[in-house]
mmCIF file with all atom_site columns, C-alpha atoms in Angstrom:
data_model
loop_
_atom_site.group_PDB
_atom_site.id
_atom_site.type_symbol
_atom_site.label_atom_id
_atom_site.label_alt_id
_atom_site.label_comp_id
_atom_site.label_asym_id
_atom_site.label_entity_id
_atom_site.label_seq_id
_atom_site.pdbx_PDB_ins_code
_atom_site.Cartn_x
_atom_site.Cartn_y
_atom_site.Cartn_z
_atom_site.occupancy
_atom_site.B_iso_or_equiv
_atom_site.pdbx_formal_charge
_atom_site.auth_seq_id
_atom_site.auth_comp_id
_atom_site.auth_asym_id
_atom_site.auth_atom_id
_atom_site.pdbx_PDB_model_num
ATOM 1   C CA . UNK D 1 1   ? 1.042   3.289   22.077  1.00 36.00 ? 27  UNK D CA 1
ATOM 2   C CA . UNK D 1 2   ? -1.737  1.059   21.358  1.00 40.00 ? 28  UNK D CA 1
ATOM 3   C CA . UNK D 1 3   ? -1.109  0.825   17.236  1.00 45.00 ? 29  UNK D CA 1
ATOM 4   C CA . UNK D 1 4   ? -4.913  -0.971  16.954  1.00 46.00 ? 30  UNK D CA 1
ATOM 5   C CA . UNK D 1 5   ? -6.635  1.901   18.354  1.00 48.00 ? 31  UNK D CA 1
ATOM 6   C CA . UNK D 1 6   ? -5.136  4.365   16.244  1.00 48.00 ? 32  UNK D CA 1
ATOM 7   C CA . UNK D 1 7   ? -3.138  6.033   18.835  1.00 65.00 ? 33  UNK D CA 1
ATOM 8   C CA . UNK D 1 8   ? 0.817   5.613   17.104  1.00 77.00 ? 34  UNK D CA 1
ATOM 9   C CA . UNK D 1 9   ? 2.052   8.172   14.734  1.00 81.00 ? 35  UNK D CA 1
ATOM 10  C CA . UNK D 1 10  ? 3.322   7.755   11.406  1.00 82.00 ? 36  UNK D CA 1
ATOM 11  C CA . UNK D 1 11  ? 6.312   9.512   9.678   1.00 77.00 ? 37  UNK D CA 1
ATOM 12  C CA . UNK D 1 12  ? 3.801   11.700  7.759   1.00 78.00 ? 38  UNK D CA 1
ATOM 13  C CA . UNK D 1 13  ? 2.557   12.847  11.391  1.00 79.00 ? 39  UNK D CA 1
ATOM 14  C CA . UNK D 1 14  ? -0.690  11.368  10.634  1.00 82.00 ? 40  UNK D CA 1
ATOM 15  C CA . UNK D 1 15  ? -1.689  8.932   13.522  1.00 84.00 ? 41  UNK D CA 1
ATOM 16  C CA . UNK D 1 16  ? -2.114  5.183   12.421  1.00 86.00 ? 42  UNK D CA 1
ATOM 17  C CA . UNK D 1 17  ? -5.268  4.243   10.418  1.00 90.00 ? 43  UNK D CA 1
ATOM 18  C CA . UNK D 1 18  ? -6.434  0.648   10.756  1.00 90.00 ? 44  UNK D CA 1
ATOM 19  C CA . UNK D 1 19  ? -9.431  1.129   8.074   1.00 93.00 ? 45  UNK D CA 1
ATOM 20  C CA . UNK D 1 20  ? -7.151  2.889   5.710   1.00 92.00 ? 46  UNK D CA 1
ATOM 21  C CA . UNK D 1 21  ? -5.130  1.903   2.738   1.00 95.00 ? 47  UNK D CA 1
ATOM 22  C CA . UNK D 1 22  ? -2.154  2.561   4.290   1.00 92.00 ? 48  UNK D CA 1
ATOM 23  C CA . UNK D 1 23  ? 1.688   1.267   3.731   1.00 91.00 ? 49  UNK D CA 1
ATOM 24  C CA . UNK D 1 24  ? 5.109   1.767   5.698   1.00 89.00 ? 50  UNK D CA 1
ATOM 25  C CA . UNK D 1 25  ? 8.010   1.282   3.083   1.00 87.00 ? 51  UNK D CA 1
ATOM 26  C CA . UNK D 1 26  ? 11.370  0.025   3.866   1.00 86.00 ? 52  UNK D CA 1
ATOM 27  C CA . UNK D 1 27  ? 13.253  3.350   4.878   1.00 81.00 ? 53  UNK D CA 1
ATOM 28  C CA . UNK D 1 28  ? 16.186  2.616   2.514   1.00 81.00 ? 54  UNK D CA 1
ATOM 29  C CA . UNK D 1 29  ? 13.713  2.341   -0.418  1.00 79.00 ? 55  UNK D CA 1
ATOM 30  C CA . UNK D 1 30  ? 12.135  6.021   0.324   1.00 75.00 ? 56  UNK D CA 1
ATOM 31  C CA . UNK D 1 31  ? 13.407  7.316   -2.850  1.00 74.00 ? 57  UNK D CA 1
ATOM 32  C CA . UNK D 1 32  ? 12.146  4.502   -5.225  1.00 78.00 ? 58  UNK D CA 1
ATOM 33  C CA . UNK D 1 33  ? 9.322   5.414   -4.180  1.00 72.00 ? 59  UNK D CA 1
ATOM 34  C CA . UNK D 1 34  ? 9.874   9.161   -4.999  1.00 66.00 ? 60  UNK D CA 1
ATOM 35  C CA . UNK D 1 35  ? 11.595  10.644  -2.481  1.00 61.00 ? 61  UNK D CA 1
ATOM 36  C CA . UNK D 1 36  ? 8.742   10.260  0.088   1.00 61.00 ? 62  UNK D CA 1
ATOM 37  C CA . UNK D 1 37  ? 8.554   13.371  2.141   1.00 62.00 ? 63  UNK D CA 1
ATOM 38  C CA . UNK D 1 38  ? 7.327   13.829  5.738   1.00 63.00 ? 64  UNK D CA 1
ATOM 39  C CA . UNK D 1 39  ? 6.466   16.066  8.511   1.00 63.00 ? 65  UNK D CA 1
ATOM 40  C CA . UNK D 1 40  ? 6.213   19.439  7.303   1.00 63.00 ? 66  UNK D CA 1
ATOM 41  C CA . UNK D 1 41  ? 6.724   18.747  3.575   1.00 66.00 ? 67  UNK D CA 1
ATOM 42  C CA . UNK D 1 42  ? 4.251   15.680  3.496   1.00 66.00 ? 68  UNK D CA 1
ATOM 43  C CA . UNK D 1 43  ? 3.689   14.820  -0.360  1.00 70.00 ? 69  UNK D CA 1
ATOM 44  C CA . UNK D 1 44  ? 1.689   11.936  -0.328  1.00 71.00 ? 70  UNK D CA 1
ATOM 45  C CA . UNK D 1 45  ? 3.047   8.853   -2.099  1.00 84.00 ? 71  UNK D CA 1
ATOM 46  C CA . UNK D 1 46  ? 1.321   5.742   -3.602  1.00 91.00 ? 72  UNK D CA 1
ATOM 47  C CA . UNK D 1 47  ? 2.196   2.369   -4.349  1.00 92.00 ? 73  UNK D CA 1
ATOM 48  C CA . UNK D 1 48  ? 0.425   -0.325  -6.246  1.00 93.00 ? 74  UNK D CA 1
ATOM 49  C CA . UNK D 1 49  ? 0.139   -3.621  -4.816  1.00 93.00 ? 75  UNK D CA 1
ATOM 50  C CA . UNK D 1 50  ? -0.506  -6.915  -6.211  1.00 92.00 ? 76  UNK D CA 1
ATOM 51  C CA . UNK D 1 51  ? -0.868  -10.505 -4.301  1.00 90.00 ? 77  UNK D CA 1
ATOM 52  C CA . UNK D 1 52  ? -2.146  -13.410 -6.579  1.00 87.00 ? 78  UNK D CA 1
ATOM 53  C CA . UNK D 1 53  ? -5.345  -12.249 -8.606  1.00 88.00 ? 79  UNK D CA 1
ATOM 54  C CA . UNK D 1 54  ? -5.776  -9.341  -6.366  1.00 91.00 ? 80  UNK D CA 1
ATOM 55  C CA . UNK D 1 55  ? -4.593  -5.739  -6.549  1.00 94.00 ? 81  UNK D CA 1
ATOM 56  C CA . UNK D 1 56  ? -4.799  -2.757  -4.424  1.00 95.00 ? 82  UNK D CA 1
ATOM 57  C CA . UNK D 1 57  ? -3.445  1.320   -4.432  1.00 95.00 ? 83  UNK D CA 1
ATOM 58  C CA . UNK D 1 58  ? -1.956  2.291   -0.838  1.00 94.00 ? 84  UNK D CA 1
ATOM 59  C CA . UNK D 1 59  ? -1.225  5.194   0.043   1.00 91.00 ? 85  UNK D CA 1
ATOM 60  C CA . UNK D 1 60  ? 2.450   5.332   1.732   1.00 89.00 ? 86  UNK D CA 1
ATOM 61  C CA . UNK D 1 61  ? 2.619   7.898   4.738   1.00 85.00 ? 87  UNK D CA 1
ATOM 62  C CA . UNK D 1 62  ? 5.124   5.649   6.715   1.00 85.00 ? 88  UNK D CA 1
ATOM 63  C CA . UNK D 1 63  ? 8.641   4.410   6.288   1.00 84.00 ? 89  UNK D CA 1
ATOM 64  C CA . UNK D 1 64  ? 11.078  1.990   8.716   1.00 81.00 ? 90  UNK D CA 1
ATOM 65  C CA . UNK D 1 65  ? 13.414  -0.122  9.479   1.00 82.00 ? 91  UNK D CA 1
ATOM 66  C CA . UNK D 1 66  ? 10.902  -3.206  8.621   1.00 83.00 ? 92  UNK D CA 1
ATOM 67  C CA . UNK D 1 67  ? 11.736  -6.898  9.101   1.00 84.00 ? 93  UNK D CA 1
ATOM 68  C CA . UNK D 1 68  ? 14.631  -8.826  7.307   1.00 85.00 ? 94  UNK D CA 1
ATOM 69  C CA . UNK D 1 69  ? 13.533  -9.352  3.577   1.00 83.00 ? 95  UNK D CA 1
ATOM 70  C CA . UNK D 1 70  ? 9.960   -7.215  4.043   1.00 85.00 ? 96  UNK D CA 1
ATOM 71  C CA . UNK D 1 71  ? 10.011  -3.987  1.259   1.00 86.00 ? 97  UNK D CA 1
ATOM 72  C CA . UNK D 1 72  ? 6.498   -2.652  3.078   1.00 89.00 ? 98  UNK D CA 1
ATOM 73  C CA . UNK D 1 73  ? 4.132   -3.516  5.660   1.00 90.00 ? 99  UNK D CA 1
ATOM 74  C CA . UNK D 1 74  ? 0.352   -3.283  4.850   1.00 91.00 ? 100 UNK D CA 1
ATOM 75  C CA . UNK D 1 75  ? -1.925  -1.730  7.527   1.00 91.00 ? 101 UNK D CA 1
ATOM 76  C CA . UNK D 1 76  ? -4.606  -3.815  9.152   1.00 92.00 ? 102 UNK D CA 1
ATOM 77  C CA . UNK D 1 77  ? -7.755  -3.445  5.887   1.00 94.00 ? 103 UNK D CA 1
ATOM 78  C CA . UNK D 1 78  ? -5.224  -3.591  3.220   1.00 93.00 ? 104 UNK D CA 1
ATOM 79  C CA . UNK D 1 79  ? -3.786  -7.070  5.110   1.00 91.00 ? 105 UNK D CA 1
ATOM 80  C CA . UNK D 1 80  ? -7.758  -8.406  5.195   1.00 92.00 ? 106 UNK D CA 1
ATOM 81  C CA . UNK D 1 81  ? -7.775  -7.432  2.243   1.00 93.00 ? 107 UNK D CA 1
ATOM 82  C CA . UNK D 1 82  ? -5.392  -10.042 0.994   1.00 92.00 ? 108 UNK D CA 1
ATOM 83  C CA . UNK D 1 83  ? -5.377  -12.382 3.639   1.00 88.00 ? 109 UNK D CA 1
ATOM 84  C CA . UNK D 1 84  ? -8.763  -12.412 4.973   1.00 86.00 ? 110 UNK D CA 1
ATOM 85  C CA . UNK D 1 85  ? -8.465  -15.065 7.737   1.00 78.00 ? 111 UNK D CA 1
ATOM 86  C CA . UNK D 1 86  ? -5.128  -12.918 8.554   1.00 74.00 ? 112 UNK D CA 1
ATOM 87  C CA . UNK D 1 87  ? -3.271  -16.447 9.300   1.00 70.00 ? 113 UNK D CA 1
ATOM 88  C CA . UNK D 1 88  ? -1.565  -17.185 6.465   1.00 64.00 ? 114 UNK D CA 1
ATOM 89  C CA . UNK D 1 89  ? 0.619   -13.742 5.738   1.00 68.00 ? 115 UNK D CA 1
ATOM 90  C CA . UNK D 1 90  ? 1.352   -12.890 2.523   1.00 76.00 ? 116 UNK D CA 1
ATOM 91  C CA . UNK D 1 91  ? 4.840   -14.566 1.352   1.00 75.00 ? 117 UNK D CA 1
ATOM 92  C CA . UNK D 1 92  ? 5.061   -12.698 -2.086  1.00 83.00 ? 118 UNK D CA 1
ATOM 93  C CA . UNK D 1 93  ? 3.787   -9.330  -3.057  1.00 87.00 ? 119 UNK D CA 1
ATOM 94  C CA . UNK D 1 94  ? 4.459   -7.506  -6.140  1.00 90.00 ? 120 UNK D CA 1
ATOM 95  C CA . UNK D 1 95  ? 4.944   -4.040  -5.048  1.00 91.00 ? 121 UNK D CA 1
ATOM 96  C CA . UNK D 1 96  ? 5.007   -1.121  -7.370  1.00 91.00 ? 122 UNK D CA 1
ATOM 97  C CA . UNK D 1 97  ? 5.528   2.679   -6.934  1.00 90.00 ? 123 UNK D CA 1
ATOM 98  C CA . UNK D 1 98  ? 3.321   5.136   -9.005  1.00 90.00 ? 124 UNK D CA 1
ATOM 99  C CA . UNK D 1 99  ? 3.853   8.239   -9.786  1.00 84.00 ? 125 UNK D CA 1
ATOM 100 C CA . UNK D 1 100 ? 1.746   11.285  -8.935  1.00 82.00 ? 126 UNK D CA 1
ATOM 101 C CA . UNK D 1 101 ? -0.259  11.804  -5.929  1.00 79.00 ? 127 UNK D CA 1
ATOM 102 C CA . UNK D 1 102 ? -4.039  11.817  -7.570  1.00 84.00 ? 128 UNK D CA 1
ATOM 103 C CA . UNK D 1 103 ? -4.844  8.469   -6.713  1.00 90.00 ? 129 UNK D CA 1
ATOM 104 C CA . UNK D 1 104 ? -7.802  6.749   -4.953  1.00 92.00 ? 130 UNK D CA 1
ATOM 105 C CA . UNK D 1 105 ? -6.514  4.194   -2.319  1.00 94.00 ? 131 UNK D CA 1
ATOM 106 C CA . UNK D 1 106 ? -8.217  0.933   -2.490  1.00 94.00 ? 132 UNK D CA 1
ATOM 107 C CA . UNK D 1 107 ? -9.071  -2.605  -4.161  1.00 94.00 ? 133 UNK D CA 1
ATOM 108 C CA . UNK D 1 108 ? -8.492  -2.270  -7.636  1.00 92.00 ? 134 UNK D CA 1
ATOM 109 C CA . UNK D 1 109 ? -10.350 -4.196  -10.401 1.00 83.00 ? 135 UNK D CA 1
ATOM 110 C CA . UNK D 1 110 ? -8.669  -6.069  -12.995 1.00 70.00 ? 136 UNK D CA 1
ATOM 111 C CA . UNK D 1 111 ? -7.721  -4.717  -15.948 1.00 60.00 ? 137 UNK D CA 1
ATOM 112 C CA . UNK D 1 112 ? -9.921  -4.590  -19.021 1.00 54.00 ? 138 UNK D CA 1
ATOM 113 C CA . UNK D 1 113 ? -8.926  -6.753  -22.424 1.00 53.00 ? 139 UNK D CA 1
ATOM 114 C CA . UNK D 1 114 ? -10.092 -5.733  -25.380 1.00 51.00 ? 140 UNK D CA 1
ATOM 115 C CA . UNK D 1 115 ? -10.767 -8.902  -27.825 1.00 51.00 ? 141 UNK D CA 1
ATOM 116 C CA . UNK D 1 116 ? -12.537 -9.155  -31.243 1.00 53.00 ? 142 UNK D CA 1
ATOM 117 C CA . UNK D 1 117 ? -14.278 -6.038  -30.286 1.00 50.00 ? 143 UNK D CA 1
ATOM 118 C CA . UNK D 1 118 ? -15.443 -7.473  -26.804 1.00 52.00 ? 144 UNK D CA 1
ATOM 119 C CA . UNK D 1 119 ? -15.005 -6.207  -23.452 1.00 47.00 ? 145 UNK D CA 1
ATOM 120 C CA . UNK D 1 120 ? -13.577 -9.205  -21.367 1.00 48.00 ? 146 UNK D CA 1
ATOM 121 C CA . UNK D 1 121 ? -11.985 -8.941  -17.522 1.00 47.00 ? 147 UNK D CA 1
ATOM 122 C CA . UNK D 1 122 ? -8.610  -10.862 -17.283 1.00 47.00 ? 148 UNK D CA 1
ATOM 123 C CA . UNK D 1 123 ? -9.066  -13.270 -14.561 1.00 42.00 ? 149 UNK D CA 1
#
């Protein structure tokens, strides 16, 4: 299957997104990342990741036997994303599971500091 044009299937049954904020997790981390569930019982999952000064909510709806040393593997917008030029990979990547399954997937801006009673953005 042609993975680029959309045409492989994930373990959630959905069929592979490249414009989605999509993540396959390393199958023997499933149930850090609560359990994740597929086929018929899909619950969707989430995961917030952070690379440098940037941050973004996937959704997981894929898990695998990834690479040696790799915990998850970004789909194609989530890798621009963080690597824009897509040549340089991403050699460290906070990854963190959240709980629930009422979140928007996508870029996420930094949080808000509250100082002297003004609204600053940590940089």
């Amino acid at each position: 299957n042609d993975i680029s044009a959309g045409g492989m299937s994930t373990a959630s049954g959905e069929l592979y997104d490249p414009d989605g904020w999509t993540a396959a997790i390393q199958i023997d981390l499933r149930w850090i990342f609560g359990g994740v569930r597929y086929g018929k019982n899909y619950r969707p999952t989430f995961a917030l990741v952070e690379v440098g000064d940037k941050r973004a909510i996937v959704r997981i709806n894929d898990v695998g036997p990834l690479a040696p040393g790799r915990i998850i593997d970004l789909n194609e917008r989530t890798m621009r994303y963080f690597d824009p030029s897509m040549q340089a990979g991403i050699l460290a990547a906070k990854v963190t599971p959240l709980a629930g399954d009422d979140f928007v997937a996508g870029p996420v801006e930094p949080p808000a500091v509250v100082m002297a009673g003004e609204l600053l953005a940590e940089m």
